[in-house]
Each structure stands twice: as structure tokens, then as C-alpha cells.
PDB file of C-alpha atoms in Angstrom:
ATOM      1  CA  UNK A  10      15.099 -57.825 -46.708  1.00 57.00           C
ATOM      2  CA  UNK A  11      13.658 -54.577 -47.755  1.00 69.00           C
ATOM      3  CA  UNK A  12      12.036 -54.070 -44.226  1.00 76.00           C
ATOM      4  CA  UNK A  13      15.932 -54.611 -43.094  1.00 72.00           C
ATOM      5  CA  UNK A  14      17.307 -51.962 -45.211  1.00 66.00           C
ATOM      6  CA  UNK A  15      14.354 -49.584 -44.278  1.00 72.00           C
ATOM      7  CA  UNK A  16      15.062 -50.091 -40.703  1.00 73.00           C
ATOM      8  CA  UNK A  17      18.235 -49.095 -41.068  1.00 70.00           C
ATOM      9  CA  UNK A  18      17.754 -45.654 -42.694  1.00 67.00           C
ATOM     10  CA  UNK A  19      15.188 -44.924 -40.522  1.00 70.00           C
ATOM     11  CA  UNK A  20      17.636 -44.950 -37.522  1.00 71.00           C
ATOM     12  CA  UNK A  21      20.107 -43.018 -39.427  1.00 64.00           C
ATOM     13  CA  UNK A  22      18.143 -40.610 -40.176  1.00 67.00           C
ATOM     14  CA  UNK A  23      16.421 -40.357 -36.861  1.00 71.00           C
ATOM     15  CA  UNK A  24      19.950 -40.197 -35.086  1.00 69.00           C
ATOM     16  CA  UNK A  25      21.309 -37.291 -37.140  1.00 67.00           C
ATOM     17  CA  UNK A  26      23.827 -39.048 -38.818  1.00 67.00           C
ATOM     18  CA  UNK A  27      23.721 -37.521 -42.259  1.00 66.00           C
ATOM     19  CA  UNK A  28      26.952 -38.915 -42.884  1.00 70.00           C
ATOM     20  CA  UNK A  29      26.256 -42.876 -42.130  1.00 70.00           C
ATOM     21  CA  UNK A  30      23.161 -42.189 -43.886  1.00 67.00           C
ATOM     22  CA  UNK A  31      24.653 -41.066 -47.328  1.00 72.00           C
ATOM     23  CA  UNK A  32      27.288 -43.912 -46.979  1.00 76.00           C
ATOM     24  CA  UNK A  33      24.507 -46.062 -46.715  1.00 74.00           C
ATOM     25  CA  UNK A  34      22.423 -44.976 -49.588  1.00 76.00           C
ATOM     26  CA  UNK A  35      25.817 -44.828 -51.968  1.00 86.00           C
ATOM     27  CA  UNK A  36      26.425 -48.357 -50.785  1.00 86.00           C
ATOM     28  CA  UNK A  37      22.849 -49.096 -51.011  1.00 85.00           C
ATOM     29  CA  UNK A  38      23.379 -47.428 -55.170  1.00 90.00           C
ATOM     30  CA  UNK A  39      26.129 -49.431 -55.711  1.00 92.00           C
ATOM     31  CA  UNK A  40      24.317 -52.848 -54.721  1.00 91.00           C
ATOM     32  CA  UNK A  41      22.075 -51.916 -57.528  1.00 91.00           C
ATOM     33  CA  UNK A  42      24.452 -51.493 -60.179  1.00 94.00           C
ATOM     34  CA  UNK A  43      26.284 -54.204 -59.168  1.00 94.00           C
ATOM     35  CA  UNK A  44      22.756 -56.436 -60.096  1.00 93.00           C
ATOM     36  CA  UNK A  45      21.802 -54.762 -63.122  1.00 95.00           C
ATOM     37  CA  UNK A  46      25.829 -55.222 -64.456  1.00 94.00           C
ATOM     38  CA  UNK A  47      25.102 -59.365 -62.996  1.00 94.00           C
ATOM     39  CA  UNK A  48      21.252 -59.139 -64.927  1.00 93.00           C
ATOM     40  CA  UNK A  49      22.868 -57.612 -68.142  1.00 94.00           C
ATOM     41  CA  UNK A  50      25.803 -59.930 -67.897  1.00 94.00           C
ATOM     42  CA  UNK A  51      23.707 -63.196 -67.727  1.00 92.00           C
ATOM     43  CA  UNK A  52      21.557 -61.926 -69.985  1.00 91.00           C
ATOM     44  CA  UNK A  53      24.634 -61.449 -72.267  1.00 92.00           C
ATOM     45  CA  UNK A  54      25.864 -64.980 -71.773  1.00 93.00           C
ATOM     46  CA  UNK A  55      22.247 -66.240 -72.423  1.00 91.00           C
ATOM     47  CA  UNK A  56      22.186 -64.594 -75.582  1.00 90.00           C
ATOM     48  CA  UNK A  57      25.768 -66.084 -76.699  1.00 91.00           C
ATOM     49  CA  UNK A  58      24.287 -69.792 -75.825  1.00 91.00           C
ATOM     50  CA  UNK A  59      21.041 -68.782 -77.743  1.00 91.00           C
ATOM     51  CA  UNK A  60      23.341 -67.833 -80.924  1.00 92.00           C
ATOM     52  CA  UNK A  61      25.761 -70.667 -80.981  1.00 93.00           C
ATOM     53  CA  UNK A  62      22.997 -72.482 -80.447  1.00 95.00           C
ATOM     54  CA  UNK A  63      21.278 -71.418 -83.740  1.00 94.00           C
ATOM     55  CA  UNK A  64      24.502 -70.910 -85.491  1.00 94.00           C
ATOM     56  CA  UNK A  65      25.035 -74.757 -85.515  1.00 96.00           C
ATOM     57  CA  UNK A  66      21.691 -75.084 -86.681  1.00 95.00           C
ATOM     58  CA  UNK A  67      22.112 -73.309 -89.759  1.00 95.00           C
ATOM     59  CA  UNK A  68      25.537 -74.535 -90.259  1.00 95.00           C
ATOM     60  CA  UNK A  69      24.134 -77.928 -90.176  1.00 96.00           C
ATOM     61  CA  UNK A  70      21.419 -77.300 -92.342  1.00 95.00           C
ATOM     62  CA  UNK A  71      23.551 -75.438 -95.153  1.00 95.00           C
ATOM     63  CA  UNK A  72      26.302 -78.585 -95.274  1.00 95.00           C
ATOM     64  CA  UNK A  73      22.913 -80.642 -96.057  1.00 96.00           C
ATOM     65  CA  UNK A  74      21.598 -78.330 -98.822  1.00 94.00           C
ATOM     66  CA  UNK A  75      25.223 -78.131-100.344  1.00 93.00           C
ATOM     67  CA  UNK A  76      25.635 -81.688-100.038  1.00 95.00           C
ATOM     68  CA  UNK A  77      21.731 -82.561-101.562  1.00 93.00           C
ATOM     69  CA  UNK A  78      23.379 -79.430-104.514  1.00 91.00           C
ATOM     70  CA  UNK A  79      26.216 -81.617-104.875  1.00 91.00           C
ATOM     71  CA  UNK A  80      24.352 -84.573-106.062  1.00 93.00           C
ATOM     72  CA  UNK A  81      22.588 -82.685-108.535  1.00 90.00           C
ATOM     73  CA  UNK A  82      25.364 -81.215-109.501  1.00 87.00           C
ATOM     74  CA  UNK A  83      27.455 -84.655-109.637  1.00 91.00           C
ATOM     75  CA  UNK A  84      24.183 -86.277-112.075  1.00 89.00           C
ATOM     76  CA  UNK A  85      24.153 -82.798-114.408  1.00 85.00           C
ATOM     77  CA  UNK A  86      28.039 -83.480-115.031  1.00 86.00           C
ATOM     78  CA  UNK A  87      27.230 -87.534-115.902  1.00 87.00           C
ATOM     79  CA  UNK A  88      24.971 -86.487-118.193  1.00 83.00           C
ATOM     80  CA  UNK A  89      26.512 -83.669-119.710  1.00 80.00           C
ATOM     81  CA  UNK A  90      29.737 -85.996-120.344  1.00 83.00           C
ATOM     82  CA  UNK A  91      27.425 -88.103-121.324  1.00 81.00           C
ATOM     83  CA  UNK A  92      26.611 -85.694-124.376  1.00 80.00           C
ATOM     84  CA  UNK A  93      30.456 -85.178-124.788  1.00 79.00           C
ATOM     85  CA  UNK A  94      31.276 -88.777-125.432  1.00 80.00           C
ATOM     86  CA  UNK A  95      28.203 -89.044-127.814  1.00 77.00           C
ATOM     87  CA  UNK A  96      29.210 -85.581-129.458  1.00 78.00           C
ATOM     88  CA  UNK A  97      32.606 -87.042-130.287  1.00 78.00           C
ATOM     89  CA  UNK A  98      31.479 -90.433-131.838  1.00 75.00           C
ATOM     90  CA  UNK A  99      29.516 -88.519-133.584  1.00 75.00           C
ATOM     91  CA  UNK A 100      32.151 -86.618-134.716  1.00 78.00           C
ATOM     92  CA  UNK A 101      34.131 -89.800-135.553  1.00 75.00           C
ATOM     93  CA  UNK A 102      31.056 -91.115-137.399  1.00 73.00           C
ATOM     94  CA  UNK A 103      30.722 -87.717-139.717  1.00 75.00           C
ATOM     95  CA  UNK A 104      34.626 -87.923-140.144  1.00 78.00           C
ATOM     96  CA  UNK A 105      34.488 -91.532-141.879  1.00 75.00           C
ATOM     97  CA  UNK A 106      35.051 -93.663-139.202  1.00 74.00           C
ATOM     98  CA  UNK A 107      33.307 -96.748-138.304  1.00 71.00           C
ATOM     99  CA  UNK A 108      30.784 -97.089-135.812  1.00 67.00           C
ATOM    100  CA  UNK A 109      27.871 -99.184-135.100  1.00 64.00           C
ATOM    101  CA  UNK A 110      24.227 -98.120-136.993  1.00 59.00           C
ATOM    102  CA  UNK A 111      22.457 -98.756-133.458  1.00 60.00           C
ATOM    103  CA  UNK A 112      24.822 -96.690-131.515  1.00 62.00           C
ATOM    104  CA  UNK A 113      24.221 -93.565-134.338  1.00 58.00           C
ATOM    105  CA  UNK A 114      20.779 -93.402-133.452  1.00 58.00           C
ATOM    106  CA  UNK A 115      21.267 -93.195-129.541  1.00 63.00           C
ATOM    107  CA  UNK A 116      24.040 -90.715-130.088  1.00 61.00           C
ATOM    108  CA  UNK A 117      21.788 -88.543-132.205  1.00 65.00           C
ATOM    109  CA  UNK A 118      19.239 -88.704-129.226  1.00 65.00           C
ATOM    110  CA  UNK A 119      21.564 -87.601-126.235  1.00 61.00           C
ATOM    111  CA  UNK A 120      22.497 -84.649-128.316  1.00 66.00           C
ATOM    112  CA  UNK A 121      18.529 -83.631-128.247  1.00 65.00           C
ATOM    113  CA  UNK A 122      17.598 -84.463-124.661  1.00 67.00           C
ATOM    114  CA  UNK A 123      17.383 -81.281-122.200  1.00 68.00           C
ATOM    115  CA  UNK A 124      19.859 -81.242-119.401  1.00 66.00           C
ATOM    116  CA  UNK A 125      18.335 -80.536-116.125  1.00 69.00           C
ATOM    117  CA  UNK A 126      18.774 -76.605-114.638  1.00 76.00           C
ATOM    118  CA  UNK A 127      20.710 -76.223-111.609  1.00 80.00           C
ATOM    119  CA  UNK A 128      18.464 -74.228-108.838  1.00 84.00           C
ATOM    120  CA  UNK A 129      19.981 -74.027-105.615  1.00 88.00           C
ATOM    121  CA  UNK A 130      18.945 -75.311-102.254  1.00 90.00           C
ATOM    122  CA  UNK A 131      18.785 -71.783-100.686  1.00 89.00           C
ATOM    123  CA  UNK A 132      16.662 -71.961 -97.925  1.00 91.00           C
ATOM    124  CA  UNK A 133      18.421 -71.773 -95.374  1.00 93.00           C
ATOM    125  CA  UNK A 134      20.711 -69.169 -96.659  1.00 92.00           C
ATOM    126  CA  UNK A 135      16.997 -67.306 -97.272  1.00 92.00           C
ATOM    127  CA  UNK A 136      15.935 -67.838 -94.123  1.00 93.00           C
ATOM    128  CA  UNK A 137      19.393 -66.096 -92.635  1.00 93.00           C
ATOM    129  CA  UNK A 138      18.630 -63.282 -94.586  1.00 91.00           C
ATOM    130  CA  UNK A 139      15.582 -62.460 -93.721  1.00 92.00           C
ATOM    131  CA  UNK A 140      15.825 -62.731 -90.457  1.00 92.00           C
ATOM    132  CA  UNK A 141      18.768 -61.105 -90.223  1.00 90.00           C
ATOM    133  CA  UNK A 142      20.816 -63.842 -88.729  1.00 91.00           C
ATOM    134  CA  UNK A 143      23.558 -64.130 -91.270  1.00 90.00           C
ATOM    135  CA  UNK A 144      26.038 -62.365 -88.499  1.00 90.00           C
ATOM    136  CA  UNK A 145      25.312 -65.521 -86.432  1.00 92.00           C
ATOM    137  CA  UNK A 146      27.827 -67.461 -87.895  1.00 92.00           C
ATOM    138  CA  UNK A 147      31.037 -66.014 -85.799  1.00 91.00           C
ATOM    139  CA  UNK A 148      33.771 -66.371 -88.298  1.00 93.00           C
ATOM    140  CA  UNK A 149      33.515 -63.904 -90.796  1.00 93.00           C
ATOM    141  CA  UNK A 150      35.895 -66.154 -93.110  1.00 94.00           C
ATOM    142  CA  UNK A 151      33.269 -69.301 -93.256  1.00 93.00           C
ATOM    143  CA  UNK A 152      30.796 -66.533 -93.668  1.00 93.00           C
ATOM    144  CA  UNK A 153      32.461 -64.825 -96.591  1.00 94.00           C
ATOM    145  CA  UNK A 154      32.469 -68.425 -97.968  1.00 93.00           C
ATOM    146  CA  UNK A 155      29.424 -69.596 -97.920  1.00 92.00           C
ATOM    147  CA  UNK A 156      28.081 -65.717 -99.025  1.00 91.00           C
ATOM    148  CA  UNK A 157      30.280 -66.493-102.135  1.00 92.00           C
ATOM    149  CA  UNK A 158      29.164 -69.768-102.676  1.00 90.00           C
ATOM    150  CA  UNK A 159      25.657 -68.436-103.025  1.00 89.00           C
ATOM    151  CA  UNK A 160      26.767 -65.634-104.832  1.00 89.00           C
ATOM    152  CA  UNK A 161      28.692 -67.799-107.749  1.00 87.00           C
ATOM    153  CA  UNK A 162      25.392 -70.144-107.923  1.00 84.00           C
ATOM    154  CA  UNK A 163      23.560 -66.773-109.059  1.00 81.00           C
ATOM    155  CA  UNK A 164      26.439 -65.366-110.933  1.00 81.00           C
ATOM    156  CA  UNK A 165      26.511 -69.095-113.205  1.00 76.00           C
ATOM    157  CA  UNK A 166      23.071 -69.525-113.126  1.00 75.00           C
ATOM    158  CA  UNK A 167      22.567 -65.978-114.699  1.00 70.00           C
ATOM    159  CA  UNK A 168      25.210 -66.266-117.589  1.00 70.00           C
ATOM    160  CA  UNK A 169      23.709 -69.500-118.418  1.00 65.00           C
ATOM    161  CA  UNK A 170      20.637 -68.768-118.057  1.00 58.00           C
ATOM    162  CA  UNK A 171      20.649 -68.050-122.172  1.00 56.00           C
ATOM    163  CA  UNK A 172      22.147 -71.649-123.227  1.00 53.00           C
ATOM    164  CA  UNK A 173      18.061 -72.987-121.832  1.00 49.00           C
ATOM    165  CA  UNK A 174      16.417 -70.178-124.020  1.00 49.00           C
ATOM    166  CA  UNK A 175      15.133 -71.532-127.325  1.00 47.00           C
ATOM    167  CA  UNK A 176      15.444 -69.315-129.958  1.00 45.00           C
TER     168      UNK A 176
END
């Protein structure tokens, strides 16, 4: 092909005909543009696939570390009513009422028991940080939300941070 083309301007040029020939190399210009613009576009298009691509990825992935939260979440809130209901029979108990002289000694215990720490499955979230793929996602509103999600886990986690402390 390139033999073709060189061919070509050869004869031009041998025949004097300056103005074939500089039709021919603007065409020849334009030919050129015309496949970088296709490479870039394709390129472009690659690139989109490529993000979508990863975007469901970490979608995926953060639904599974909020769902995994949720549990943990769900079991901290059992307990912790848990506590309530054992915190009000007590209650009762200290206010004159009846109760059982087995139960007392259970309801004492709950009250003393630790309640697990919420931490966060943030991995993924970490991982779109740092690599700087957080603009992945494509709509900035499910980004917002899952940026505030995050943010309200550290924002709780940090005011209660002082009901663990023993002092």
C-alpha cells in the first residue's frame, strides 16, 4: 500500500503537477487524522467497557460488605436490646416488683458483658481510594451515597468511640 501511494507522488511530482501533488498530500493528511480520530475513538470506547466493567465489580463487592455490616449490625442491636429488656426488669426488681431469683442473676450479668465494636467492611471502598477509582462509579448520586455511608460509619464510630473507654 505504501509502495502505491509512493508511486503516485512520484509521478506527480515528476509531471509538474504541483497542484495534484498538494491535493494529494492534503488528502493523503487527512487519511491520517481520520485514523488517529478512529485509534483515539476505539481506544475511548475500550476504556468505557474497561470502567463499567470494574464499576460493577466494586458495586458488587460494596453491596456484599454492606450486607456482611448489616449482620453485624443486626446481632449488636439483639444484644444491645437484649441489655434493655434486662435493664428494665431490673428496674422492676429494684422498684419492688416480683421477679424470679434465677432470672436476677442473669440480668445482673447482661448488664456486665461487653458489646461487640462495630468496624466496617471498608475494603473495597479503600481500595477505590487509593487507586483513585472512586469516579468509576458513573452516577454521582449512588456515589454521594455510598461516600456518606462510609462517612457516617466514621462519624458514629468516633463519637462512640468513648462509651468502650474504661475509665
Amino acid at each position: 500500500m505504501i509502495k502505491f501511494f509512493r508511486k503516485i507522488r512520484y509521478d506527480l511530482m515528476e509531471k509538474n503537477k504541483t497542484g495534484k501533488y498538494l491535493k494529494y498530500a492534503i488528502g493523503e493528511i487527512v487519511l491520517v487524522m481520520i485514523g488517529i480520530l478512529l485509534a483515539l475513538q476505539v481506544s475511548h470506547w475500550s476504556n468505557q467497557s474497561a470502567d463499567r466493567k470494574l464499576e460493577k465489580r466494586y458495586l458488587s463487592e460494596l453491596i456484599l460488605d454492606l450486607q456482611t455490616d448489616s449482620i453485624v449490625i443486626y446481632k449488636i442491636k439483639k444484644y444491645s436490646d437484649r441489655q434493655a429488656l434486662s435493664k428494665k426488669k431490673l428496674t422492676k426488681y429494684f422498684e419492688g416488683k416480683q421477679i424470679i431469683e434465677d432470672s436476677l442473676v442473669s440480668y445482673f450479668g447482661y448488664q456486665w458483658k461487653h458489646v461487640a465494636k462495630f468496624n466496617p467492611i471498608t475494603t473495597t471502598l479503600d481500595e477505590m481510594k487509593s487507586t483513585g477509582n472512586i469516579g468509576v462509579i458513573e452516577n454521582t448520586s449512588i456515589r454521594r451515597k455510598i461516600l456518606e455511608t462510609y462517612n457516617y460509619y466514621t462519624t458514629h464510630i468516633n463519637n462512640n468511640e468513648d462509651r468502650y473507654l474504661i475509665q
